[in-house]
Amino acid sequence: MAKGKPLESGESILTGNAGRAQVRFSDGGLISLQPNTEFKIANYADEADPKQDRFLVDLLRGSMRAITGLIGKRNRENYKVTTTTATIGIRGSGFSVGYNPDGSLGITTELDGIEVCNAGGCVGLTAGESVRVISPTEAPVRTNVRANVPTPAPAQDVVVAGNQTTPDGKPSVVPPPPPPPPPPPPPSPPTPPPAPVKQVFTDLAATVVFTDSATTSPAVESYYPEAGVAVLTSFLSGKPIDFDSVDSRDVRTQFRSTPNLTTMEKGTLGVPTDPDFVGWGSWITGQKIVAGLTTAIESVHFVMGRPTPTEQLPGSGMQGTYQLAGGTAFSSVFGAGQLTSGSLIANFGCGCEGVGYGSVNLTTRFGGNDYMLNSNVDINYSKITGSGTNVAGFFAGNNASRAALVYNLTPGTGPA
């Protein structure tokens, strides 16, 4: 018989001296046959119908273990194991049965309960109980001896390394070393940095100072988002990059750095959405584009921020003092320098609403020498302008908490 061969009603199985067999039924039942056993499938039908189901088998010699399937659970009257001395019915799901050398029969319940019957009567058994049946006409007798169903010995090769030992108990056959572990997987590639995010704001002002490349003339210009004027300030990952303005005649003025320019400065106080945000930057070279006409510019420095609303400005007679918090290195016809210190004193609302005055003091350093800028400024609400237009900017934040300025130092007082 081949493993996996299907069986039909009426077929028998015989095992030899060392033979064993397992029979699995379609209802989930299992029969395990021991050596020297003769077993017959008398009538098997799995119809999923308690009235049509049948599980009738014969154990003619030898021994077996049985686990009941669905047929025995659906209708226990249709589940019978017949032997030469008794018939076994079930109320549960597991039992063992085997012939003894004297011809008697031993039966043991493994799970739940069974009923053993012959011409002499019936005996019910629960899990763990056993009976002995001597003949077909004598009633089954309870016993403490379990059914004679031998347990198979574990298979073992003739020579097993673990059994070969030295006098001191150590293995005489040394197993080969285990194979080397597999190499570790390659490291995961680094996570790429997030792509920079561009933002455009329409409520920020921009003030810029630059030099016309053709005329070398300096200029200071301011652009405010007010009636008839739109200002678009652009940021990349929170840092200012460029800005546009569209006036009441729909003329667009654009400030752009030279394409592919990598040398530039950027700085901020806060983030662009903060009410008191101030940002600044500079380009070595750039472009001013008015109505599509481009002018080359250089030494470009700018500030951006949200001007303080009129209702949030300090009251009349108030004074504010501001100290340098950040800025760009100043540009000079002699080369680059440093902005080392700066302050602004502002007097608000002096005699007329929104009108005030102040003074700016800046110190720049070039070639080991310090150069001073001292300038009076006018205050018109949030706007700051200087005499001779060499200083311009604005206040930002509630109560004008911050000030943003650009400046131009004319020749004669130091580097410009």
Short mmCIF file of C-alpha atoms in Angstrom, two decimals:
data_model
loop_
_atom_site.label_atom_id
_atom_site.label_comp_id
_atom_site.label_asym_id
_atom_site.label_seq_id
_atom_site.Cartn_x
_atom_site.Cartn_y
_atom_site.Cartn_z
CA MET A 1 0.00 0.00 0.00
CA ALA A 2 1.35 3.42 -0.94
CA LYS A 3 1.18 6.46 1.31
CA GLY A 4 -1.82 8.61 0.48
CA LYS A 5 -3.72 5.85 -1.33
CA PRO A 6 -7.53 6.34 -1.01
CA LEU A 7 -9.57 3.48 0.51
CA GLU A 8 -13.15 2.39 -0.10
CA SER A 9 -15.72 0.50 1.96
CA GLY A 10 -14.97 -3.25 1.99
CA GLU A 11 -11.18 -2.85 1.81
CA SER A 12 -8.84 -4.21 4.51
CA ILE A 13 -5.42 -3.28 5.85
CA LEU A 14 -2.90 -5.78 7.26
CA THR A 15 0.31 -4.67 9.01
CA GLY A 16 3.38 -6.90 9.44
CA ASN A 17 5.67 -7.48 12.43
CA ALA A 18 7.18 -3.98 12.13
CA GLY A 19 4.40 -2.38 10.16
CA ARG A 20 2.22 0.52 11.22
CA ALA A 21 -0.43 2.53 9.41
CA GLN A 22 -2.54 5.63 9.90
CA VAL A 23 -5.91 5.99 8.23
CA ARG A 24 -7.37 9.50 8.01
CA PHE A 25 -11.07 9.78 7.20
CA SER A 26 -12.79 12.62 5.37
CA ASP A 27 -14.79 13.57 8.50
CA GLY A 28 -11.55 14.22 10.41
CA GLY A 29 -11.43 10.87 12.18
CA LEU A 30 -8.12 9.02 12.63
CA ILE A 31 -7.24 5.32 13.11
CA SER A 32 -3.67 4.33 14.07
CA LEU A 33 -2.92 0.63 13.43
CA GLN A 34 -0.12 -1.17 15.30
CA PRO A 35 2.03 -4.14 14.07
CA ASN A 36 0.36 -7.49 13.27
CA THR A 37 -3.06 -5.89 12.87
CA GLU A 38 -5.92 -6.71 10.53
CA PHE A 39 -8.44 -3.92 10.02
CA LYS A 40 -11.43 -3.66 7.67
CA ILE A 41 -13.57 -0.71 6.59
CA ALA A 42 -16.99 -2.36 6.60
CA ASN A 43 -19.17 0.63 5.71
CA TYR A 44 -18.01 4.26 5.57
CA ALA A 45 -20.17 7.13 4.28
CA ASP A 46 -19.57 10.84 4.99
CA GLU A 47 -22.74 12.57 3.75
CA ALA A 48 -22.85 15.42 6.31
CA ASP A 49 -26.26 14.01 7.23
CA PRO A 50 -26.75 12.21 10.58
CA LYS A 51 -29.23 9.83 8.95
CA GLN A 52 -26.95 8.90 6.03
CA ASP A 53 -23.53 8.94 7.77
CA ARG A 54 -21.85 5.59 8.52
CA PHE A 55 -18.60 4.68 10.33
CA LEU A 56 -18.59 0.87 10.72
CA VAL A 57 -15.17 -0.82 10.94
CA ASP A 58 -13.85 -4.22 12.11
CA LEU A 59 -10.73 -4.95 14.16
CA LEU A 60 -10.04 -8.65 13.49
CA ARG A 61 -6.65 -8.89 15.24
CA GLY A 62 -3.90 -6.69 16.61
CA SER A 63 -4.48 -3.26 18.18
CA MET A 64 -5.35 0.31 17.30
CA ARG A 65 -6.00 3.81 18.60
CA ALA A 66 -8.98 5.83 17.38
CA ILE A 67 -9.97 9.51 17.41
CA THR A 68 -13.57 10.18 16.47
CA GLY A 69 -14.44 12.53 13.60
CA LEU A 70 -17.61 14.44 12.74
CA ILE A 71 -19.68 11.33 12.02
CA GLY A 72 -19.42 10.20 15.64
CA LYS A 73 -20.31 13.69 16.82
CA ARG A 74 -23.31 14.07 14.50
CA ASN A 75 -24.82 10.65 15.34
CA ARG A 76 -22.98 8.37 17.76
CA GLU A 77 -25.30 5.47 16.88
CA ASN A 78 -23.70 5.37 13.41
CA TYR A 79 -20.15 4.95 14.82
CA LYS A 80 -19.23 1.33 15.67
CA VAL A 81 -15.99 -0.64 16.01
CA THR A 82 -16.67 -4.38 15.90
CA THR A 83 -14.25 -7.00 17.28
CA THR A 84 -14.48 -10.80 17.62
CA THR A 85 -15.79 -10.43 21.18
CA ALA A 86 -17.53 -7.03 21.45
CA THR A 87 -18.82 -3.95 19.71
CA ILE A 88 -17.59 -0.51 20.76
CA GLY A 89 -19.84 2.52 20.55
CA ILE A 90 -18.81 6.03 21.48
CA ARG A 91 -19.99 9.01 23.46
CA GLY A 92 -16.68 10.85 23.09
CA SER A 93 -13.74 11.11 20.80
CA GLY A 94 -10.79 8.84 21.70
CA PHE A 95 -10.05 5.23 22.76
CA SER A 96 -7.57 2.33 22.39
CA VAL A 97 -8.37 -1.32 21.74
CA GLY A 98 -6.11 -4.37 21.42
CA TYR A 99 -6.16 -8.18 21.54
CA ASN A 100 -4.22 -9.83 24.36
CA PRO A 101 -2.01 -12.94 23.86
CA ASP A 102 -4.72 -15.13 25.52
CA GLY A 103 -7.31 -14.00 22.96
CA SER A 104 -9.16 -11.61 25.29
CA LEU A 105 -9.73 -7.98 24.33
CA GLY A 106 -8.60 -4.84 26.23
CA ILE A 107 -10.30 -1.48 25.74
CA THR A 108 -9.31 1.89 27.32
CA THR A 109 -11.06 5.24 27.01
CA GLU A 110 -8.67 8.13 26.25
CA LEU A 111 -11.14 11.02 25.88
CA ASP A 112 -14.76 11.49 26.99
CA GLY A 113 -16.65 8.15 27.03
CA ILE A 114 -17.42 4.91 25.15
CA GLU A 115 -19.78 1.97 25.55
CA VAL A 116 -18.60 -1.65 25.13
CA CYS A 117 -21.34 -4.20 24.35
CA ASN A 118 -21.65 -7.93 23.53
CA ALA A 119 -24.19 -10.70 24.11
CA GLY A 120 -23.42 -10.62 27.85
CA GLY A 121 -24.23 -6.89 28.31
CA CYS A 122 -22.89 -3.35 28.03
CA VAL A 123 -20.41 -1.38 30.13
CA GLY A 124 -19.94 2.39 29.87
CA LEU A 125 -16.46 3.85 30.33
CA THR A 126 -15.25 7.39 30.96
CA ALA A 127 -11.81 8.83 30.23
CA GLY A 128 -9.05 6.71 31.78
CA GLU A 129 -11.18 3.61 32.49
CA SER A 130 -10.59 0.14 30.97
CA VAL A 131 -12.44 -3.17 30.47
CA ARG A 132 -11.42 -6.71 29.51
CA VAL A 133 -13.66 -8.85 27.27
CA ILE A 134 -13.03 -12.60 27.49
CA SER A 135 -15.65 -13.97 25.07
CA PRO A 136 -18.62 -12.85 22.96
CA THR A 137 -21.09 -14.15 25.58
CA GLU A 138 -19.48 -12.87 28.81
CA ALA A 139 -20.10 -9.26 29.82
CA PRO A 140 -17.12 -6.91 29.74
CA VAL A 141 -15.25 -6.70 33.07
CA ARG A 142 -13.69 -3.51 34.45
CA THR A 143 -9.94 -3.66 35.02
CA ASN A 144 -6.99 -1.47 35.94
CA VAL A 145 -4.96 -2.85 33.04
CA ARG A 146 -4.88 -0.60 30.00
CA ALA A 147 -5.46 -1.93 26.51
CA ASN A 148 -2.44 -3.65 24.96
CA VAL A 149 -1.49 -1.04 22.32
CA PRO A 150 2.32 -0.89 22.05
CA THR A 151 4.02 2.49 21.64
CA PRO A 152 6.50 2.58 18.74
CA ALA A 153 10.16 2.80 19.71
CA PRO A 154 12.02 5.81 18.30
CA ALA A 155 13.87 5.04 15.10
CA GLN A 156 17.68 5.23 15.44
CA ASP A 157 20.50 4.71 12.99
CA VAL A 158 23.08 2.02 13.65
CA VAL A 159 25.77 4.62 14.45
CA VAL A 160 24.76 7.85 16.17
CA ALA A 161 27.45 10.36 17.01
CA GLY A 162 25.85 11.25 20.32
CA ASN A 163 26.09 7.62 21.49
CA GLN A 164 29.83 7.32 20.83
CA THR A 165 31.59 8.65 23.94
CA THR A 166 35.06 8.59 25.50
CA PRO A 167 35.64 7.08 29.01
CA ASP A 168 35.12 10.52 30.56
CA GLY A 169 31.72 10.90 28.86
CA LYS A 170 32.67 13.33 26.11
CA PRO A 171 31.61 12.72 22.50
CA SER A 172 34.19 10.70 20.59
CA VAL A 173 32.87 11.96 17.26
CA VAL A 174 33.19 15.71 17.06
CA PRO A 175 30.50 17.25 14.86
CA PRO A 176 31.68 19.62 12.15
CA PRO A 177 31.66 23.32 13.05
CA PRO A 178 28.53 25.22 12.10
CA PRO A 179 28.64 27.19 8.86
CA PRO A 180 29.63 30.83 9.22
CA PRO A 181 26.75 33.24 9.70
CA PRO A 182 25.58 35.10 6.61
CA PRO A 183 27.09 38.54 6.10
CA PRO A 184 25.04 41.40 7.52
CA PRO A 185 22.76 43.15 5.05
CA PRO A 186 24.13 46.33 3.53
CA PRO A 187 23.17 49.49 5.39
CA SER A 188 20.09 51.28 4.21
CA PRO A 189 20.80 54.33 2.08
CA PRO A 190 20.53 57.59 4.01
CA THR A 191 17.18 59.28 3.95
CA PRO A 192 17.37 62.19 1.50
CA PRO A 193 16.77 65.60 3.04
CA PRO A 194 13.29 67.02 2.49
CA ALA A 195 12.84 69.14 -0.61
CA PRO A 196 12.96 72.89 0.14
CA VAL A 197 9.54 74.49 0.46
CA LYS A 198 8.84 77.80 -1.29
CA GLN A 199 6.43 80.30 0.29
CA VAL A 200 5.14 83.61 -1.09
CA PHE A 201 3.67 86.32 1.18
CA THR A 202 1.70 89.41 0.20
CA ASP A 203 1.66 91.28 3.54
CA LEU A 204 5.41 91.87 4.01
CA ALA A 205 7.34 95.03 3.15
CA ALA A 206 10.77 95.03 1.49
CA THR A 207 13.48 97.71 1.63
CA VAL A 208 16.61 97.39 -0.51
CA VAL A 209 19.90 99.19 -1.08
CA PHE A 210 22.02 98.46 -4.17
CA THR A 211 24.46 99.91 -6.69
CA ASP A 212 23.72 100.29 -10.41
CA SER A 213 26.47 98.28 -12.12
CA ALA A 214 26.65 100.70 -15.07
CA THR A 215 26.71 104.02 -13.16
CA THR A 216 28.03 102.79 -9.76
CA SER A 217 25.36 105.02 -8.24
CA PRO A 218 23.87 103.73 -4.95
CA ALA A 219 20.10 103.64 -4.42
CA VAL A 220 17.77 102.93 -1.50
CA GLU A 221 14.19 101.85 -2.29
CA SER A 222 11.24 100.73 -0.16
CA TYR A 223 8.14 98.75 -1.16
CA TYR A 224 5.11 98.56 1.15
CA PRO A 225 1.87 96.55 0.72
CA GLU A 226 -0.53 99.49 0.83
CA ALA A 227 -3.34 100.95 -1.24
CA GLY A 228 -2.71 100.35 -4.94
CA VAL A 229 0.60 98.53 -4.36
CA ALA A 230 1.17 94.80 -4.11
CA VAL A 231 4.38 93.31 -2.70
CA LEU A 232 5.22 89.62 -3.14
CA THR A 233 8.06 88.33 -0.97
CA SER A 234 9.42 84.83 -1.64
CA PHE A 235 11.05 82.46 0.84
CA LEU A 236 12.74 79.08 0.51
CA SER A 237 12.61 76.91 3.66
CA GLY A 238 11.90 80.03 5.71
CA LYS A 239 14.78 82.12 4.28
CA PRO A 240 14.19 85.22 2.08
CA ILE A 241 15.23 84.87 -1.57
CA ASP A 242 13.65 87.64 -3.70
CA PHE A 243 10.64 89.98 -4.03
CA ASP A 244 8.32 91.75 -6.51
CA SER A 245 6.18 94.87 -6.39
CA VAL A 246 3.24 95.86 -8.61
CA ASP A 247 2.20 99.52 -8.47
CA SER A 248 -1.19 101.11 -9.14
CA ARG A 249 -0.39 101.31 -12.87
CA ASP A 250 0.21 97.54 -12.93
CA VAL A 251 3.94 98.02 -13.49
CA ARG A 252 5.90 95.14 -11.98
CA THR A 253 9.30 95.69 -10.40
CA GLN A 254 11.31 92.56 -9.65
CA PHE A 255 14.51 91.99 -7.70
CA ARG A 256 16.36 88.78 -8.50
CA SER A 257 19.79 87.41 -7.68
CA THR A 258 22.04 86.58 -10.64
CA PRO A 259 21.03 83.09 -11.94
CA ASN A 260 23.06 80.25 -10.33
CA LEU A 261 24.50 82.67 -7.77
CA THR A 262 25.66 80.67 -4.75
CA THR A 263 27.39 83.35 -2.68
CA MET A 264 24.69 85.14 -0.72
CA GLU A 265 23.68 85.87 2.87
CA LYS A 266 20.36 85.07 4.55
CA GLY A 267 19.13 85.56 8.09
CA THR A 268 15.89 85.84 10.06
CA LEU A 269 14.40 86.66 13.43
CA GLY A 270 11.47 84.24 13.76
CA VAL A 271 9.59 82.62 10.88
CA PRO A 272 7.74 84.42 8.07
CA THR A 273 4.33 83.81 9.66
CA ASP A 274 5.28 85.55 12.94
CA PRO A 275 3.74 89.04 13.41
CA ASP A 276 7.17 90.46 14.36
CA PHE A 277 9.19 88.55 11.73
CA VAL A 278 12.25 90.24 10.22
CA GLY A 279 14.44 88.68 7.51
CA TRP A 280 17.45 89.93 5.61
CA GLY A 281 19.76 88.93 2.78
CA SER A 282 22.38 90.10 0.32
CA TRP A 283 23.63 89.26 -3.18
CA ILE A 284 26.96 90.11 -4.71
CA THR A 285 25.19 90.70 -8.02
CA GLY A 286 21.58 90.73 -9.10
CA GLN A 287 18.95 92.12 -11.42
CA LYS A 288 16.30 94.82 -11.13
CA ILE A 289 13.58 94.17 -13.70
CA VAL A 290 11.01 96.93 -14.34
CA ALA A 291 8.22 96.18 -16.83
CA GLY A 292 10.43 93.52 -18.38
CA LEU A 293 13.55 95.74 -18.73
CA THR A 294 16.56 94.37 -16.83
CA THR A 295 19.25 96.43 -15.10
CA ALA A 296 22.32 94.76 -13.64
CA ILE A 297 22.84 95.66 -9.98
CA GLU A 298 25.44 94.70 -7.38
CA SER A 299 26.13 94.94 -3.64
CA VAL A 300 22.44 94.22 -3.05
CA HIS A 301 21.20 94.23 0.59
CA PHE A 302 17.55 93.95 1.64
CA VAL A 303 15.27 93.51 4.65
CA MET A 304 11.74 92.05 4.75
CA GLY A 305 9.10 92.13 7.46
CA ARG A 306 5.50 92.78 8.42
CA PRO A 307 5.12 96.51 9.21
CA THR A 308 3.53 97.35 12.55
CA PRO A 309 -0.17 98.24 12.06
CA THR A 310 -1.08 101.80 13.02
CA GLU A 311 -3.22 100.70 15.97
CA GLN A 312 -0.26 98.77 17.44
CA LEU A 313 2.30 101.61 17.29
CA PRO A 314 3.57 103.14 20.57
CA GLY A 315 1.62 106.08 21.92
CA SER A 316 2.61 109.71 21.53
CA GLY A 317 5.64 110.67 23.57
CA MET A 318 7.00 107.12 23.82
CA GLN A 319 10.65 106.37 23.09
CA GLY A 320 12.22 103.08 21.95
CA THR A 321 15.85 101.96 21.92
CA TYR A 322 16.96 99.19 19.56
CA GLN A 323 20.25 97.25 19.45
CA LEU A 324 21.80 95.25 16.61
CA ALA A 325 20.36 91.69 16.46
CA GLY A 326 21.64 90.60 13.05
CA GLY A 327 22.49 91.75 9.56
CA THR A 328 24.63 91.29 6.46
CA ALA A 329 28.32 92.10 6.06
CA PHE A 330 28.51 95.49 4.38
CA SER A 331 29.72 95.87 0.78
CA SER A 332 32.39 98.42 -0.14
CA VAL A 333 34.13 99.63 -3.25
CA PHE A 334 37.25 98.45 -1.42
CA GLY A 335 35.87 94.96 -0.69
CA ALA A 336 33.79 93.27 1.99
CA GLY A 337 33.67 94.43 5.60
CA GLN A 338 31.87 93.82 8.87
CA LEU A 339 28.93 95.43 10.65
CA THR A 340 30.15 95.36 14.26
CA SER A 341 27.49 97.34 16.15
CA GLY A 342 24.34 99.34 15.62
CA SER A 343 21.60 101.14 17.53
CA LEU A 344 18.44 103.15 16.88
CA ILE A 345 16.69 105.59 19.21
CA ALA A 346 13.10 106.30 18.11
CA ASN A 347 10.74 108.97 19.45
CA PHE A 348 7.11 108.33 18.52
CA GLY A 349 4.21 110.75 18.00
CA CYS A 350 6.02 114.01 18.65
CA GLY A 351 3.35 116.65 18.26
CA CYS A 352 1.44 114.93 15.45
CA GLU A 353 -0.08 111.46 15.13
CA GLY A 354 2.26 108.96 13.48
CA VAL A 355 5.10 111.45 13.11
CA GLY A 356 8.36 111.05 15.01
CA TYR A 357 12.09 111.21 14.74
CA GLY A 358 15.18 109.30 15.79
CA SER A 359 18.85 108.65 15.27
CA VAL A 360 20.85 105.72 13.89
CA ASN A 361 24.41 104.89 14.93
CA LEU A 362 26.30 102.16 13.05
CA THR A 363 29.91 100.96 13.24
CA THR A 364 31.50 99.10 10.33
CA ARG A 365 34.99 97.67 10.13
CA PHE A 366 37.27 97.44 7.10
CA GLY A 367 40.99 96.79 6.94
CA GLY A 368 41.28 96.95 10.72
CA ASN A 369 39.66 100.41 10.89
CA ASP A 370 36.20 101.30 12.21
CA TYR A 371 33.93 103.65 10.28
CA MET A 372 30.90 105.35 11.80
CA LEU A 373 27.47 106.19 10.39
CA ASN A 374 25.43 108.67 12.43
CA SER A 375 22.17 109.70 10.81
CA ASN A 376 18.96 111.37 11.87
CA VAL A 377 15.83 109.59 10.71
CA ASP A 378 12.19 110.52 10.28
CA ILE A 379 9.36 108.27 11.48
CA ASN A 380 6.08 108.20 9.59
CA TYR A 381 3.89 105.62 11.32
CA SER A 382 5.77 102.33 10.70
CA LYS A 383 8.13 103.74 8.03
CA ILE A 384 11.68 104.91 8.70
CA THR A 385 13.56 107.26 6.32
CA GLY A 386 16.86 109.11 6.68
CA SER A 387 17.98 112.48 5.48
CA GLY A 388 19.60 112.17 2.09
CA THR A 389 17.84 108.78 1.73
CA ASN A 390 20.92 107.01 3.12
CA VAL A 391 18.81 105.04 5.66
CA ALA A 392 15.41 103.40 5.15
CA GLY A 393 13.33 100.71 6.79
CA PHE A 394 10.32 100.02 9.01
CA PHE A 395 9.11 98.89 12.42
CA ALA A 396 7.68 95.39 12.88
CA GLY A 397 5.75 93.61 15.62
CA ASN A 398 3.29 94.78 18.26
CA ASN A 399 4.31 98.09 19.87
CA ALA A 400 7.07 98.39 17.20
CA SER A 401 9.11 95.71 19.00
CA ARG A 402 11.61 95.40 16.14
CA ALA A 403 13.14 97.68 13.50
CA ALA A 404 14.59 96.70 10.10
CA LEU A 405 16.95 99.03 8.20
CA VAL A 406 19.21 99.27 5.16
CA TYR A 407 21.84 101.99 4.82
CA ASN A 408 24.29 103.58 2.41
CA LEU A 409 27.45 105.31 3.57
CA THR A 410 28.48 108.07 1.13
CA PRO A 411 32.15 108.58 0.21
CA GLY A 412 33.98 110.95 2.50
CA THR A 413 32.71 109.46 5.77
CA GLY A 414 34.18 106.02 5.16
CA PRO A 415 33.67 103.05 2.85
CA ALA A 416 30.33 103.12 0.99
#
